[in-house]
Tab-separated table of C-alpha atoms in Angstrom:
chain	number	residue	atom	x	y	z
A	1237	MET	CA	-44.827	41.144	-75.067
A	1238	HIS	CA	-47.720	38.640	-75.147
A	1239	ASP	CA	-49.062	40.366	-78.266
A	1240	VAL	CA	-45.656	40.236	-79.930
A	1241	ALA	CA	-45.239	36.563	-79.029
A	1242	ARG	CA	-48.696	35.706	-80.410
A	1243	LEU	CA	-48.081	37.516	-83.711
A	1244	ALA	CA	-44.568	36.031	-84.129
A	1245	GLN	CA	-45.844	32.585	-83.035
A	1246	VAL	CA	-43.138	32.203	-80.388
A	1247	SER	CA	-43.138	32.025	-76.596
A	1248	VAL	CA	-43.080	35.122	-74.368
A	1249	SER	CA	-39.714	33.977	-73.041
A	1250	THR	CA	-38.304	33.987	-76.581
A	1251	VAL	CA	-39.416	37.605	-76.993
A	1252	SER	CA	-37.688	38.378	-73.695
A	1253	TYR	CA	-34.458	36.705	-74.830
A	1254	VAL	CA	-34.476	38.718	-78.056
A	1255	LEU	CA	-34.846	41.936	-76.048
A	1256	THR	CA	-32.290	41.166	-73.342
A	1257	GLY	CA	-29.778	39.035	-75.228
A	1258	THR	CA	-29.493	36.731	-72.206
A	1259	ARG	CA	-29.744	33.610	-74.396
A	1260	PRO	CA	-28.758	32.963	-78.014
A	1261	ILE	CA	-31.677	33.090	-80.471
A	1262	SER	CA	-31.499	32.062	-84.118
A	1263	GLN	CA	-31.452	34.908	-86.615
A	1264	ALA	CA	-34.676	33.665	-88.255
A	1265	THR	CA	-36.543	33.728	-84.936
A	1266	ARG	CA	-35.034	37.094	-84.030
A	1267	ASP	CA	-36.200	38.520	-87.367
A	1268	LYS	CA	-39.773	37.239	-86.762
A	1269	VAL	CA	-39.888	38.851	-83.315
A	1270	LEU	CA	-38.473	42.164	-84.563
A	1271	ALA	CA	-40.970	42.201	-87.446
A	1272	ALA	CA	-43.844	41.639	-85.006
A	1273	MET	CA	-42.562	44.432	-82.770
A	1274	ALA	CA	-42.412	46.778	-85.754
A	1275	GLU	CA	-45.935	45.850	-86.907
A	1276	LEU	CA	-47.372	46.419	-83.417
A	1277	ASP	CA	-45.184	49.503	-82.800
A	1278	TYR	CA	-44.030	47.828	-79.587
A	1279	GLN	CA	-41.552	49.877	-77.519
A	1280	PRO	CA	-39.988	47.980	-74.586
A	1281	ASN	CA	-40.257	49.765	-71.247
A	1282	ALA	CA	-36.696	50.110	-70.038
A	1283	MET	CA	-37.652	50.503	-66.379
A	1284	ALA	CA	-39.894	47.431	-66.424
A	1285	ARG	CA	-37.215	45.403	-68.155
A	1286	GLY	CA	-34.746	46.501	-65.508
A	1287	LEU	CA	-37.038	45.419	-62.683
A	1288	ALA	CA	-37.595	42.027	-64.281
A	1289	SER	CA	-33.954	41.332	-65.127
A	1290	ARG	CA	-32.360	43.228	-62.213
A	1291	ARG	CA	-30.337	45.035	-64.858
A	1292	SER	CA	-30.624	48.728	-65.660
A	1293	ARG	CA	-28.802	48.298	-68.997
A	1294	ILE	CA	-26.970	51.485	-68.053
A	1295	LEU	CA	-23.189	51.789	-67.805
A	1296	GLY	CA	-21.407	54.691	-66.132
A	1297	LEU	CA	-18.328	56.471	-67.462
A	1298	LEU	CA	-16.839	58.329	-64.491
A	1299	MET	CA	-14.636	61.140	-65.757
A	1300	PRO	CA	-13.710	64.056	-63.483
A	1301	MET	CA	-13.961	67.365	-65.328
A	1302	ASP	CA	-13.023	70.942	-64.562
A	1303	GLU	CA	-14.214	74.213	-66.022
A	1304	ARG	CA	-12.425	73.428	-69.319
A	1305	GLY	CA	-14.916	70.637	-70.063
A	1306	LEU	CA	-14.128	68.056	-72.742
A	1307	GLY	CA	-11.681	68.747	-75.532
A	1308	ALA	CA	-11.411	66.792	-78.778
A	1309	THR	CA	-8.916	64.320	-77.327
A	1310	GLU	CA	-11.066	63.501	-74.269
A	1311	THR	CA	-14.189	63.325	-76.417
A	1312	ALA	CA	-12.667	60.468	-78.430
A	1313	PHE	CA	-12.632	58.275	-75.309
A	1314	VAL	CA	-16.310	59.056	-74.692
A	1315	THR	CA	-17.483	58.479	-78.253
A	1316	GLY	CA	-15.599	55.181	-78.478
A	1317	ALA	CA	-17.180	54.007	-75.226
A	1318	ALA	CA	-20.669	55.210	-76.188
A	1319	ALA	CA	-20.585	53.427	-79.549
A	1320	ALA	CA	-19.459	50.149	-77.954
A	1321	ALA	CA	-22.163	50.410	-75.268
A	1322	SER	CA	-24.836	50.959	-77.909
A	1323	VAL	CA	-23.702	47.927	-79.915
A	1324	ALA	CA	-23.938	45.819	-76.751
A	1325	GLY	CA	-27.449	47.096	-75.981
A	1326	TYR	CA	-26.516	49.425	-73.130
A	1327	HIS	CA	-26.902	53.148	-72.509
A	1328	LEU	CA	-23.826	55.070	-71.401
A	1329	VAL	CA	-24.076	57.822	-68.775
A	1330	LEU	CA	-21.181	60.271	-68.370
A	1331	SER	CA	-20.696	61.389	-64.766
A	1332	PRO	CA	-18.035	63.885	-63.574
A	1333	ILE	CA	-17.331	62.022	-60.315
A	1334	GLY	CA	-13.810	62.339	-58.965
A	1335	GLY	CA	-12.375	61.666	-55.535
A	1336	GLY	CA	-12.699	63.593	-52.292
A	1337	GLY	CA	-16.170	65.022	-51.731
A	1338	ASP	CA	-17.582	63.151	-54.725
A	1339	LEU	CA	-17.121	59.777	-53.043
A	1340	ASP	CA	-20.407	60.026	-51.123
A	1341	ASP	CA	-22.227	60.638	-54.414
A	1342	LEU	CA	-20.466	57.639	-55.932
A	1343	ARG	CA	-21.366	55.445	-52.963
A	1344	ARG	CA	-25.043	56.412	-53.260
A	1345	LEU	CA	-24.997	55.788	-56.995
A	1346	ALA	CA	-23.404	52.381	-56.505
A	1347	THR	CA	-25.612	51.165	-53.640
A	1348	GLN	CA	-28.814	52.148	-55.481
A	1349	ARG	CA	-27.768	49.857	-58.371
A	1350	MET	CA	-28.544	52.502	-60.969
A	1351	LEU	CA	-25.536	51.310	-62.991
A	1352	ASP	CA	-24.792	47.765	-64.094
A	1353	GLY	CA	-21.087	48.553	-64.343
A	1354	VAL	CA	-18.618	51.415	-64.412
A	1355	VAL	CA	-15.606	52.550	-66.420
A	1356	LEU	CA	-13.238	54.867	-64.540
A	1357	MET	CA	-11.163	57.547	-66.280
A	1358	GLU	CA	-8.495	60.000	-65.098
A	1359	VAL	CA	-7.148	57.349	-62.742
A	1360	GLN	CA	-4.748	58.229	-59.921
A	1361	LEU	CA	-2.150	55.843	-58.519
A	1362	ALA	CA	-4.188	55.639	-55.294
A	1363	ASP	CA	-7.735	56.115	-56.591
A	1364	GLU	CA	-10.369	56.090	-53.845
A	1365	ARG	CA	-13.159	55.459	-56.350
A	1366	VAL	CA	-11.846	51.942	-56.951
A	1367	ALA	CA	-12.246	50.981	-53.298
A	1368	VAL	CA	-15.804	52.386	-53.153
A	1369	LEU	CA	-16.899	50.412	-56.207
A	1370	GLN	CA	-15.231	47.231	-54.977
A	1371	GLU	CA	-16.907	47.566	-51.573
A	1372	THR	CA	-20.338	47.938	-53.187
A	1373	GLY	CA	-19.757	45.118	-55.669
A	1374	VAL	CA	-20.142	47.167	-58.845
A	1375	PRO	CA	-18.166	45.682	-61.792
A	1376	LEU	CA	-15.536	48.103	-63.077
A	1377	VAL	CA	-12.879	48.541	-65.737
A	1378	LEU	CA	-10.254	51.291	-65.666
A	1379	ILE	CA	-9.011	53.459	-68.509
A	1380	GLY	CA	-5.701	54.028	-66.762
A	1381	ARG	CA	-4.019	52.173	-63.914
A	1382	THR	CA	-3.650	52.495	-60.179
A	1383	GLY	CA	-0.256	51.946	-58.588
A	1384	ASP	CA	-1.159	48.320	-57.881
A	1385	ALA	CA	-3.516	47.177	-60.637
A	1386	ASP	CA	-2.720	43.448	-60.664
A	1387	ALA	CA	-6.233	42.490	-59.526
A	1388	LEU	CA	-8.051	44.992	-61.769
A	1389	SER	CA	-9.202	45.054	-65.389
A	1390	TYR	CA	-7.811	48.013	-67.279
A	1391	VAL	CA	-6.812	49.463	-70.614
A	1392	ASP	CA	-4.258	52.242	-70.749
A	1393	ILE	CA	-1.786	54.079	-72.930
A	1394	ASP	CA	1.640	52.465	-73.044
A	1395	PHE	CA	3.480	55.549	-71.853
A	1396	GLU	CA	6.881	53.868	-71.833
A	1397	GLN	CA	6.737	53.027	-75.542
A	1398	THR	CA	4.969	56.268	-76.465
A	1399	VAL	CA	7.521	58.548	-74.809
A	1400	ARG	CA	10.438	56.432	-76.002
A	1401	GLU	CA	9.300	56.752	-79.638
A	1402	ALA	CA	8.761	60.508	-79.272
A	1403	VAL	CA	12.265	60.999	-77.883
A	1404	GLU	CA	13.650	58.644	-80.533
A	1405	HIS	CA	12.061	60.798	-83.246
A	1406	LEU	CA	13.666	63.978	-81.913
A	1407	VAL	CA	17.063	62.399	-81.252
A	1408	GLY	CA	16.993	60.898	-84.735
A	1409	LEU	CA	16.605	64.418	-86.145
A	1410	GLY	CA	19.702	65.499	-84.211
A	1411	HIS	CA	18.192	67.098	-81.098
A	1412	ARG	CA	20.159	66.778	-77.877
A	1413	HIS	CA	18.600	69.494	-75.695
A	1414	ILE	CA	14.984	68.374	-75.214
A	1415	VAL	CA	12.644	69.722	-72.543
A	1416	TYR	CA	9.518	67.884	-71.440
A	1417	VAL	CA	6.489	70.000	-70.419
A	1418	ASN	CA	4.184	67.970	-68.176
A	1419	HIS	CA	0.947	68.685	-66.311
A	1420	SER	CA	1.040	70.955	-63.247
A	1421	ALA	CA	3.033	70.323	-60.083
A	1422	ALA	CA	-0.241	69.913	-58.179
A	1423	THR	CA	-1.416	67.270	-60.663
A	1424	LEU	CA	1.846	65.378	-60.277
A	1425	ALA	CA	1.676	65.593	-56.486
A	1426	SER	CA	-1.909	64.284	-56.531
A	1427	GLY	CA	-0.695	61.006	-58.029
A	1428	TYR	CA	-2.208	61.371	-61.509
A	1429	GLY	CA	-1.045	58.221	-63.265
A	1430	PRO	CA	-0.461	59.459	-66.848
A	1431	ALA	CA	1.625	62.447	-65.739
A	1432	LEU	CA	3.817	60.324	-63.481
A	1433	ARG	CA	4.264	57.455	-65.911
A	1434	ALA	CA	5.143	59.816	-68.756
A	1435	ARG	CA	7.622	61.643	-66.506
A	1436	ASP	CA	9.392	58.415	-65.580
A	1437	ALA	CA	9.398	57.250	-69.205
A	1438	PHE	CA	10.974	60.546	-70.312
A	1439	VAL	CA	13.751	60.239	-67.753
A	1440	ALA	CA	14.435	56.653	-68.860
A	1441	ALA	CA	14.430	57.500	-72.575
A	1442	MET	CA	16.723	60.520	-72.253
A	1443	THR	CA	19.222	58.881	-69.933
A	1444	GLY	CA	19.271	55.904	-72.280
A	1445	TYR	CA	20.709	58.251	-74.917
A	1446	GLY	CA	23.103	59.829	-72.441
A	1447	LEU	CA	21.097	63.076	-72.446
A	1448	GLU	CA	19.921	65.260	-69.595
A	1449	PRO	CA	16.147	64.966	-68.998
A	1450	VAL	CA	14.693	68.352	-68.064
A	1451	MET	CA	11.018	68.354	-67.062
A	1452	ILE	CA	8.947	71.487	-66.453
A	1453	PRO	CA	5.454	71.291	-64.922
A	1454	ALA	CA	2.822	73.584	-66.442
A	1455	GLU	CA	-0.619	74.710	-65.405
A	1456	ASP	CA	-3.336	73.528	-67.779
A	1457	SER	CA	-3.754	76.834	-69.601
A	1458	ALA	CA	-2.160	78.885	-72.360
A	1459	ALA	CA	-0.632	81.144	-69.692
A	1460	GLY	CA	0.760	78.034	-68.008
A	1461	GLY	CA	2.385	77.021	-71.291
A	1462	ARG	CA	4.008	80.425	-71.729
A	1463	ALA	CA	5.346	80.356	-68.175
A	1464	ALA	CA	6.624	76.794	-68.613
A	1465	LEU	CA	8.544	77.670	-71.770
A	1466	ALA	CA	10.099	80.705	-70.064
A	1467	ALA	CA	11.189	78.409	-67.231
A	1468	ALA	CA	12.525	75.897	-69.751
A	1469	PHE	CA	14.750	78.502	-71.430
A	1470	ALA	CA	15.963	79.716	-68.042
A	1471	GLN	CA	16.986	76.190	-67.118
A	1472	ALA	CA	18.075	74.890	-70.524
A	1473	PRO	CA	18.962	77.898	-72.739
A	1474	GLU	CA	20.290	75.597	-75.484
A	1475	LEU	CA	16.996	73.744	-75.907
A	1476	THR	CA	16.069	72.899	-79.477
A	1477	ALA	CA	13.002	70.727	-78.893
A	1478	VAL	CA	9.963	70.619	-76.634
A	1479	LEU	CA	7.945	67.505	-75.878
A	1480	ALA	CA	4.626	68.435	-74.239
A	1481	MET	CA	1.887	66.351	-72.654
A	1482	ASN	CA	-0.396	69.234	-71.767
A	1483	GLU	CA	-2.803	69.921	-74.589
A	1484	THR	CA	-4.164	73.121	-73.040
A	1485	ALA	CA	-0.712	74.566	-72.426
A	1486	ILE	CA	0.806	73.750	-75.793
A	1487	PHE	CA	-0.719	76.755	-77.572
A	1488	GLY	CA	0.841	78.988	-74.920
A	1489	ILE	CA	4.169	77.287	-75.647
A	1490	LEU	CA	3.796	78.070	-79.342
A	1491	GLY	CA	2.800	81.660	-78.552
A	1492	GLU	CA	5.828	82.153	-76.309
A	1493	LEU	CA	8.143	80.846	-79.017
A	1494	THR	CA	6.668	83.326	-81.482
A	1495	GLY	CA	6.982	86.125	-78.938
A	1496	ARG	CA	10.693	85.354	-78.589
A	1497	GLY	CA	11.161	85.569	-82.345
A	1498	LEU	CA	11.697	81.808	-82.689
A	1499	SER	CA	10.117	79.768	-85.458
A	1500	VAL	CA	8.768	76.216	-85.355
A	1501	PRO	CA	10.433	73.980	-86.411
A	1502	ASP	CA	13.497	75.908	-87.648
A	1503	ASP	CA	14.548	77.116	-84.201
A	1504	VAL	CA	12.600	74.796	-81.898
A	1505	SER	CA	10.816	71.555	-82.741
A	1506	VAL	CA	7.598	70.706	-80.871
A	1507	VAL	CA	5.936	67.313	-80.312
A	1508	SER	CA	2.504	67.116	-78.697
A	1509	MET	CA	1.846	64.011	-76.605
A	1510	VAL	CA	-1.453	62.069	-76.334
A	1511	THR	CA	-3.202	64.374	-78.786
A	1512	SER	CA	-6.050	64.014	-81.261
A	1513	PRO	CA	-5.489	64.860	-84.952
A	1514	GLN	CA	-8.146	67.591	-84.620
A	1515	VAL	CA	-6.064	69.411	-82.006
A	1516	ALA	CA	-2.764	68.829	-83.812
A	1517	GLU	CA	-4.167	70.381	-86.992
A	1518	LEU	CA	-5.249	73.567	-85.178
A	1519	ALA	CA	-1.668	74.789	-84.825
A	1520	THR	CA	0.447	76.518	-87.466
A	1521	PRO	CA	2.447	74.608	-88.465
A	1522	ALA	CA	0.393	71.496	-87.728
A	1523	LEU	CA	1.864	69.624	-84.783
A	1524	THR	CA	3.869	66.455	-84.970
A	1525	ALA	CA	2.053	64.365	-82.384
A	1526	MET	CA	1.860	61.083	-80.566
A	1527	THR	CA	-1.775	60.466	-81.497
A	1528	SER	CA	-4.009	59.235	-78.704
A	1529	PRO	CA	-5.769	55.864	-79.156
A	1530	GLY	CA	-8.685	57.304	-77.154
A	1531	SER	CA	-11.533	55.906	-79.233
A	1532	ALA	CA	-10.034	52.408	-79.185
A	1533	LEU	CA	-9.421	52.549	-75.434
A	1534	GLY	CA	-13.022	53.625	-74.790
A	1535	ARG	CA	-14.347	50.811	-76.966
A	1536	ILE	CA	-12.110	48.118	-75.473
A	1537	ALA	CA	-12.960	49.168	-71.898
A	1538	ILE	CA	-16.715	48.878	-72.540
A	1539	GLU	CA	-16.316	45.541	-74.331
A	1540	ALA	CA	-14.336	44.158	-71.385
A	1541	LEU	CA	-16.949	45.437	-68.922
A	1542	VAL	CA	-19.821	43.879	-70.894
A	1543	ARG	CA	-17.997	40.531	-70.946
A	1544	HIS	CA	-17.744	40.691	-67.158
A	1545	LEU	CA	-21.459	41.481	-66.872
A	1546	ASP	CA	-22.463	38.669	-69.233
A	1547	GLY	CA	-20.291	36.157	-67.423
A	1548	SER	CA	-18.230	35.495	-70.532
A	1549	GLY	CA	-15.147	37.343	-69.341
A	1550	ASN	CA	-14.223	36.265	-65.824
A	1551	GLU	CA	-10.529	36.794	-66.477
A	1552	ARG	CA	-9.027	40.213	-65.874
A	1553	HIS	CA	-8.524	42.261	-69.034
A	1554	GLN	CA	-5.232	44.171	-68.967
A	1555	GLN	CA	-4.043	45.890	-72.137
A	1556	LEU	CA	-1.712	48.730	-73.087
A	1557	LEU	CA	-1.860	50.634	-76.386
A	1558	PRO	CA	0.861	53.079	-77.483
A	1559	CYS	CA	0.181	56.394	-79.132
A	1560	ALA	CA	1.120	56.521	-82.822
A	1561	LEU	CA	3.699	59.002	-84.095
A	1562	GLU	CA	2.285	61.265	-86.814
A	1563	VAL	CA	4.917	63.589	-88.257
A	1564	ARG	CA	3.591	66.954	-89.390
A	1565	GLY	CA	5.194	70.340	-89.706
A	1566	SER	CA	6.459	71.099	-86.189
A	1567	THR	CA	9.610	68.943	-86.127
A	1568	ALA	CA	12.822	69.189	-88.131
A	1569	ALA	CA	16.570	68.904	-87.665
A	1570	PRO	CA	17.957	71.563	-85.302
A	1571	ARG	CA	19.401	74.623	-87.008
A	1572	ARG	CA	21.719	75.454	-84.124
A	1573	PRO	CA	24.754	73.175	-83.634
A	1574	THR	CA	24.556	70.832	-80.651
A	1575	VAL	CA	27.124	68.855	-78.708
A	1576	THR	CA	26.484	65.156	-78.160
A	1577	THR	CA	27.172	63.974	-74.619
A	1578	SER	CA	29.103	60.766	-74.127
A	1579	GLY	CA	27.484	59.457	-70.991
A	1580	PRO	CA	24.420	59.671	-68.736
A	1581	ARG	CA	23.818	62.886	-66.835
A	1582	ARG	CA	21.845	63.545	-63.709
A	1583	PRO	CA	18.087	64.057	-64.390
A	1584	THR	CA	16.692	67.534	-63.767
A	1585	VAL	CA	13.070	67.933	-62.689
A	1586	THR	CA	11.633	71.323	-61.829
A	1587	THR	CA	8.688	71.240	-59.449
A	1588	SER	CA	7.526	72.818	-56.230
A	1589	GLU	CA	6.204	69.571	-54.712
A	1590	PRO	CA	7.761	66.180	-53.880
A	1591	LEU	CA	6.728	63.811	-56.665
A	1592	PRO	CA	5.262	60.337	-56.026
A	1593	THR	CA	6.958	57.354	-57.627
A	1594	VAL	CA	4.966	55.186	-59.999
A	1595	GLY	CA	4.364	51.685	-58.673
A	1596	GLY	CA	2.735	48.578	-60.065
């Protein structure tokens, strides 16, 4: 750094400010320092910089994963976050830390100050990771919301608007017998926020139209989708539309429809919820979908976290983004005649576990 400062004819502290961004430096001075670094082939030592500034310049993205790994929709969150971290001069580390037995690992990670801040994904209504990070003083932003998130910074999908617009699309086409395929009963019982919020939004949207809301939980697999659709027909034999927020199960749903000799969308319309265009285009016909704003949510979460770290964002950041309806080939007016109900009917939810109520 002394060599760079001498060549650029600036102070060592100015070189440090250019590297760390802790103080504003004019563009002309910044250009002189960067030119000197290039001429000397100077590569800053990240560990040394961290010791000097007490910053690792590393952010953690905590995202529990199972054997399925990351699909295209989940990857969008990660790439959006990684790009925003890079722009801000940070590295992003993806860690599959969930609750339960992973909490000790999280506590060690937090107390060793390996991460300047953390973004949490796959948030449950009562998420133990939040308490661990708050206890250890690590700044955090959630992609998702706990049941009581008033004191937290978060970005999340606006499930109420997203589900309402999906139901509105199907009702506008003339559908009256709509079944919602959610995540598994175990996922619902665990308090997984998106599954519970979408469930409640579906009930509200359907009853608002005077229609019966039928929800079927499905395991996150193609076999789970086939079983869920069989259960849906057993419970609602007149169904003409399926709304699904289970990206892994939806191809099983499509396969089961084909196996029953039913075509999409002539016999049954299908809408995929919180889905990337890449996944929607894999199906035949391509799926009408509520497209996930995953990349934007990842970017906004990192930007909010960096503002907290830099001291320029002391206020909580709380923002909801809806999914966008993209109509493709899997929805159309129902071919079979339907009867419009005149008033609200009692909601029907099929599950083997008592379901938590969304709070906050």
